[in-house]
PDB file of C-alpha atoms in Angstrom:
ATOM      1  CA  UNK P   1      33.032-121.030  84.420  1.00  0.00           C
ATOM      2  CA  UNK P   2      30.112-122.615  86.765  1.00  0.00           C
ATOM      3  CA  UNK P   3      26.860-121.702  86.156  1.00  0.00           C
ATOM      4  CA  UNK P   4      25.406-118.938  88.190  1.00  0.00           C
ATOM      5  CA  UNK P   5      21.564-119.727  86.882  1.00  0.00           C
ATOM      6  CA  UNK P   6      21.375-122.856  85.048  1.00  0.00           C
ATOM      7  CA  UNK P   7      21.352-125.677  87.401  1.00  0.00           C
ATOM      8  CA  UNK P   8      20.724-129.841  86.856  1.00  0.00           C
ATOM      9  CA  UNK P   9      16.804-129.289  86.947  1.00  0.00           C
ATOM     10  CA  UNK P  10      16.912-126.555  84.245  1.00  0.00           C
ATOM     11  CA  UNK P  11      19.654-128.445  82.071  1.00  0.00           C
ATOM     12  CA  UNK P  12      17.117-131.976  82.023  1.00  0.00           C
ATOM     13  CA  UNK P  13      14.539-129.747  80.602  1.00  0.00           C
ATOM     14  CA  UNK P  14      16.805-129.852  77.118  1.00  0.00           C
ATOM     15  CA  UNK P  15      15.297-132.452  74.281  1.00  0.00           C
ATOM     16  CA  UNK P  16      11.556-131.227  75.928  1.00  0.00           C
ATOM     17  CA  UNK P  17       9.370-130.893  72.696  1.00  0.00           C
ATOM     18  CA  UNK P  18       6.024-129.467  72.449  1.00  0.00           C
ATOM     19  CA  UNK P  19       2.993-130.922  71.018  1.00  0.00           C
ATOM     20  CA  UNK P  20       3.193-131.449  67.028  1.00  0.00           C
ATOM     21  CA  UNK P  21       0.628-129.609  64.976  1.00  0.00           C
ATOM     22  CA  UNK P  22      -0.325-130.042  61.656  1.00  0.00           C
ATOM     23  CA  UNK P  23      -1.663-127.957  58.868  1.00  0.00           C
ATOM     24  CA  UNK P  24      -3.218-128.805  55.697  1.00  0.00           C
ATOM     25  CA  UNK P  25      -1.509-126.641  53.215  1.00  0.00           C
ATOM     26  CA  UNK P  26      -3.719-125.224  50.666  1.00  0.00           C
ATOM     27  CA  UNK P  27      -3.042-123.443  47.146  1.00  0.00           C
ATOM     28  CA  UNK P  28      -4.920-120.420  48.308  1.00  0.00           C
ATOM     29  CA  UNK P  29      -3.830-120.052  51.862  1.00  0.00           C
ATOM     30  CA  UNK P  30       0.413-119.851  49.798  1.00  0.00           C
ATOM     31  CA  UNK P  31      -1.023-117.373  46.877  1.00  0.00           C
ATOM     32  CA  UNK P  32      -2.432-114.966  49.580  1.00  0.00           C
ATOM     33  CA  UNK P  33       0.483-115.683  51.423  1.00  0.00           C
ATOM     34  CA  UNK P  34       3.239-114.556  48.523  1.00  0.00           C
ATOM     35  CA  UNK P  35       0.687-111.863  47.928  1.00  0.00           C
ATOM     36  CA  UNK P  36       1.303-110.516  51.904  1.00  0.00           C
ATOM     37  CA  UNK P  37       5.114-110.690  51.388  1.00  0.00           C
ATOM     38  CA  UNK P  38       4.941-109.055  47.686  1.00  0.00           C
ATOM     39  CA  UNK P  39       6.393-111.886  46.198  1.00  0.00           C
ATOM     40  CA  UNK P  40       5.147-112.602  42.554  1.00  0.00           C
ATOM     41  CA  UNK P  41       7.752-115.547  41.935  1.00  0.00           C
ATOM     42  CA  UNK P  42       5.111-117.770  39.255  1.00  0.00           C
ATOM     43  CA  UNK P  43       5.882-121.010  41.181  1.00  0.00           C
ATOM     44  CA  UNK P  44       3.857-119.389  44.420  1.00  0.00           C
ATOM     45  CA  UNK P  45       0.550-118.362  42.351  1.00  0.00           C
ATOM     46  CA  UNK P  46       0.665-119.365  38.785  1.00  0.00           C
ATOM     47  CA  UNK P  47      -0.212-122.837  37.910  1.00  0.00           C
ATOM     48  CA  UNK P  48       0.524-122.808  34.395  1.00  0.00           C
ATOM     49  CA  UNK P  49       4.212-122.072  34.728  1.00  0.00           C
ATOM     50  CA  UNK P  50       4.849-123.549  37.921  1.00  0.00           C
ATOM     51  CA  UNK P  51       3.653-126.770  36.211  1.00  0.00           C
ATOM     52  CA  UNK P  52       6.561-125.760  33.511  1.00  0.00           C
ATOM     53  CA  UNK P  53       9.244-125.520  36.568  1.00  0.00           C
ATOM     54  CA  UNK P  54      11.534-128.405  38.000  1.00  0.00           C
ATOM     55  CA  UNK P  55       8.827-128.302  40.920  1.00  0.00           C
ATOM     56  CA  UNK P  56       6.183-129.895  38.438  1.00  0.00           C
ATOM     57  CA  UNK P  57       3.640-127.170  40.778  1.00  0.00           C
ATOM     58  CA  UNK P  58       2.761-124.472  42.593  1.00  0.00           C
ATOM     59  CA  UNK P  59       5.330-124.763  45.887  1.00  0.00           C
ATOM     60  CA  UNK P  60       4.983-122.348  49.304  1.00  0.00           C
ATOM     61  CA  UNK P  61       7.672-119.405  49.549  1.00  0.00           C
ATOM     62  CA  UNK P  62      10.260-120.272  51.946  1.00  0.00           C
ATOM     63  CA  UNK P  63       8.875-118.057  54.788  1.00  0.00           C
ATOM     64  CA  UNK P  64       5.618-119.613  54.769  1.00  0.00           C
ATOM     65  CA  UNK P  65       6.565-121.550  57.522  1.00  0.00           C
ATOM     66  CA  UNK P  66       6.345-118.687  59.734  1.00  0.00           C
ATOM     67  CA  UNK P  67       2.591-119.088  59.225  1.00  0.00           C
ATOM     68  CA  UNK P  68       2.396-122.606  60.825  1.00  0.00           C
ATOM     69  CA  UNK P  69       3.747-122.011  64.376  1.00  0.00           C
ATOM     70  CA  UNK P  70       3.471-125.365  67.313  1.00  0.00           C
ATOM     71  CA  UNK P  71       3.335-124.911  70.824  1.00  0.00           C
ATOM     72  CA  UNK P  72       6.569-124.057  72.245  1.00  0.00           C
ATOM     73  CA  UNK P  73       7.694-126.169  75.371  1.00  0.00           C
ATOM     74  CA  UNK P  74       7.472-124.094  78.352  1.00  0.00           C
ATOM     75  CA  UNK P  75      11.760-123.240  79.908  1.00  0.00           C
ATOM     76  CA  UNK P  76      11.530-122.934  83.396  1.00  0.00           C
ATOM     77  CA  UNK P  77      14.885-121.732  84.787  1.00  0.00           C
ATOM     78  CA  UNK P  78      14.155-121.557  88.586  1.00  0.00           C
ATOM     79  CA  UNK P  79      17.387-118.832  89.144  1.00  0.00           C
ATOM     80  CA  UNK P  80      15.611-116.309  86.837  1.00  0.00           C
ATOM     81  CA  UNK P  81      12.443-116.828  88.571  1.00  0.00           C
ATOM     82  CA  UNK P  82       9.449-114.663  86.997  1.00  0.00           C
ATOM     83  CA  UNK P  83      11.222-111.391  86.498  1.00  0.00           C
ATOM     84  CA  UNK P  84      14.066-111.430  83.488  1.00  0.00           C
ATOM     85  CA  UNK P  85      14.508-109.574  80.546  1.00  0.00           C
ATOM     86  CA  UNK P  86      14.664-111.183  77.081  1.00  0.00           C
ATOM     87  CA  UNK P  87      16.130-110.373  73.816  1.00  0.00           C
ATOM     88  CA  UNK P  88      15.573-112.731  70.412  1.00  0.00           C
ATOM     89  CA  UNK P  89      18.934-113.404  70.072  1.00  0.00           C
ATOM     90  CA  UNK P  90      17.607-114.751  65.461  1.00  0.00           C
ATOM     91  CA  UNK P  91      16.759-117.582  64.103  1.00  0.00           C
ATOM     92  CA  UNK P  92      18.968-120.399  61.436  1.00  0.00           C
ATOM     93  CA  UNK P  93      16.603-122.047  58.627  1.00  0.00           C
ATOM     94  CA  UNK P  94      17.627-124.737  56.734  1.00  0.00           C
ATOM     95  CA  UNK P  95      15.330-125.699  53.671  1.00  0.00           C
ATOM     96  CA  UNK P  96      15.350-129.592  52.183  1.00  0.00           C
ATOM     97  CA  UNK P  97      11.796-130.103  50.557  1.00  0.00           C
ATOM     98  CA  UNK P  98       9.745-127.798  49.145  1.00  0.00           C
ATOM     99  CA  UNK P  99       6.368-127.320  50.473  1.00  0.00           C
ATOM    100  CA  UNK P 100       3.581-127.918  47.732  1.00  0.00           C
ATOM    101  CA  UNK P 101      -0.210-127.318  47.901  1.00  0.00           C
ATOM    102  CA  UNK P 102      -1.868-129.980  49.445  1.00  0.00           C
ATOM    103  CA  UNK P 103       0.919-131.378  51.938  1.00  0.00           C
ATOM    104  CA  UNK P 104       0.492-131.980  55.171  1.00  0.00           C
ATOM    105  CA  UNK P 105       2.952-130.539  57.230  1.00  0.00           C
ATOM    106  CA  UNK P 106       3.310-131.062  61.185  1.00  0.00           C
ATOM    107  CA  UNK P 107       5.044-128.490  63.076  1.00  0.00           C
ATOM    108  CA  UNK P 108       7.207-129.670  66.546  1.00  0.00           C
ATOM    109  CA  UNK P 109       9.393-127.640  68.210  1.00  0.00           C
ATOM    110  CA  UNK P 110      11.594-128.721  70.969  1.00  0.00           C
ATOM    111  CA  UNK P 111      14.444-127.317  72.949  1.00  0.00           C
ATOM    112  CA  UNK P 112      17.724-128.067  71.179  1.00  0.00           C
ATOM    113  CA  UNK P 113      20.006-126.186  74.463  1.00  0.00           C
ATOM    114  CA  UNK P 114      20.550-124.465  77.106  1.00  0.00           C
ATOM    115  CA  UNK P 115      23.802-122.980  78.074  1.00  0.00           C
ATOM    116  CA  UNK P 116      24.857-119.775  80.239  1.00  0.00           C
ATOM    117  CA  UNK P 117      27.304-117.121  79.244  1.00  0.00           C
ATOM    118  CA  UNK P 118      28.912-113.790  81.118  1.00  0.00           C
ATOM    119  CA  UNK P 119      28.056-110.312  79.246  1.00  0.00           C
ATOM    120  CA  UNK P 120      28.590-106.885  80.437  1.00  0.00           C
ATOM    121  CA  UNK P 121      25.205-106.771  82.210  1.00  0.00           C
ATOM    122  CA  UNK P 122      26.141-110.035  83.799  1.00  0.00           C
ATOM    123  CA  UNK P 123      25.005-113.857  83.359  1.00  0.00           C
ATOM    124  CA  UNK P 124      22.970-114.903  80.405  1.00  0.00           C
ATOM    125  CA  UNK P 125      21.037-117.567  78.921  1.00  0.00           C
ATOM    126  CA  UNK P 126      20.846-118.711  75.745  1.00  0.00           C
ATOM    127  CA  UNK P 127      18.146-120.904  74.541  1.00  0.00           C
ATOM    128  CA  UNK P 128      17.935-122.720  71.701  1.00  0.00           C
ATOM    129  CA  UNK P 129      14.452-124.432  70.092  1.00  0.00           C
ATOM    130  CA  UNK P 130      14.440-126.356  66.924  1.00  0.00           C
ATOM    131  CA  UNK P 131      11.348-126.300  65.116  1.00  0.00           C
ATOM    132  CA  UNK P 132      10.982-129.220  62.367  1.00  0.00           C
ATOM    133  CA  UNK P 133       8.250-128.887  59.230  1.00  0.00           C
ATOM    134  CA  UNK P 134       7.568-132.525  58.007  1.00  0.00           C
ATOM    135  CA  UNK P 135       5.364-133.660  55.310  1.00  0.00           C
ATOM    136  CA  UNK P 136       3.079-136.265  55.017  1.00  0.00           C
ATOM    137  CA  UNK P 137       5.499-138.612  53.438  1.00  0.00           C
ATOM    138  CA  UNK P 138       8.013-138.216  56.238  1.00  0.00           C
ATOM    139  CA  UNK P 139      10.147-135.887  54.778  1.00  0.00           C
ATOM    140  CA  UNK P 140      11.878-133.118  56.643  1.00  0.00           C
ATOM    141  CA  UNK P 141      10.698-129.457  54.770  1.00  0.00           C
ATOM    142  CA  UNK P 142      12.923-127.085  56.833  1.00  0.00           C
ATOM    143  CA  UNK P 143      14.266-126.586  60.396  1.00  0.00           C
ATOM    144  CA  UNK P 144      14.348-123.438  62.328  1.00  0.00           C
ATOM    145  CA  UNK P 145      16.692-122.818  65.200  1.00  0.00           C
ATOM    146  CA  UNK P 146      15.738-119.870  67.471  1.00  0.00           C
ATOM    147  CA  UNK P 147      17.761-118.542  70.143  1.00  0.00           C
ATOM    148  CA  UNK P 148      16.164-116.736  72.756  1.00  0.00           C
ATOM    149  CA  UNK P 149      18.333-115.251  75.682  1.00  0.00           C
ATOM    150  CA  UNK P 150      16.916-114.096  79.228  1.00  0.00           C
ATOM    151  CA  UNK P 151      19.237-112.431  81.633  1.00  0.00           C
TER     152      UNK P 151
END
């Protein structure tokens, strides 16, 4: 099928990132955090037996992520123009080091694709950003993929 709104311009605009951001992540800012989300796991606010754990300390819930958002490169999909509709078509995590008190973790997101489908209301597009949560040592903490789709 040919596309009917993605053309060359809006297909280079794939790999794009956004400006990194970077947080300083402190023990505080994860116990209020696992308070917010009801969460009394030990190894998000109690020192003592988080010490005790195979994560030798007190390590951010999962979803604390969602607290350190980075600018999101702007899509511009000249087709669509200024008037669409958009759904949030969910987002993939994929967790690889936890996040302890006192990291430093930058935040980039960048768009990971951009492709064009048929539905019953007509053409779609799906698009894809990858946000990455890296420590201070260089090691990857988690990736998000979000889909967003405009028709």
């Amino acid at each position: 099928m040919a596309n009917k709104i993605l053309d060359e311009e809006s297909l280079k605009q794939v790999g794009r990132s956004g400006e990194p951001r970077t947080y300083e992540v402190e023990r505080g800012a994860i116990r209020r955090f696992a308070e917010a989300i009801g969460d009394s796991n030990p190894l998000f606010n109690d020192e003592h037996r988080a010490r005790a754990s195979r994560f030798g300390g007190i390590i951010a819930p999962p979803t604390f992520c969602r607290s350190m958002g980075s600018p999101i490169p702007d899509v511009r999909i000249g087709a669509l123009g200024t008037s669409f509709r958009g759904l949030d078509g969910g987002s993939d995590w994929e967790y690889f080091h936890p996040i302890r008190a006192g990291d430093r973790i930058t935040v980039q997101t960048r768009l990971a694709d951009l492709r064009e489908s048929e539905g019953r209301l007509g053409a779609m597009v799906f698009i894809t950003m990858e946000t990455t949560y890296t420590n201070q040592f260089g090691e990857l903490c988690a990736t998000q993929r979000s889909t967003g789709i405009r028709y």
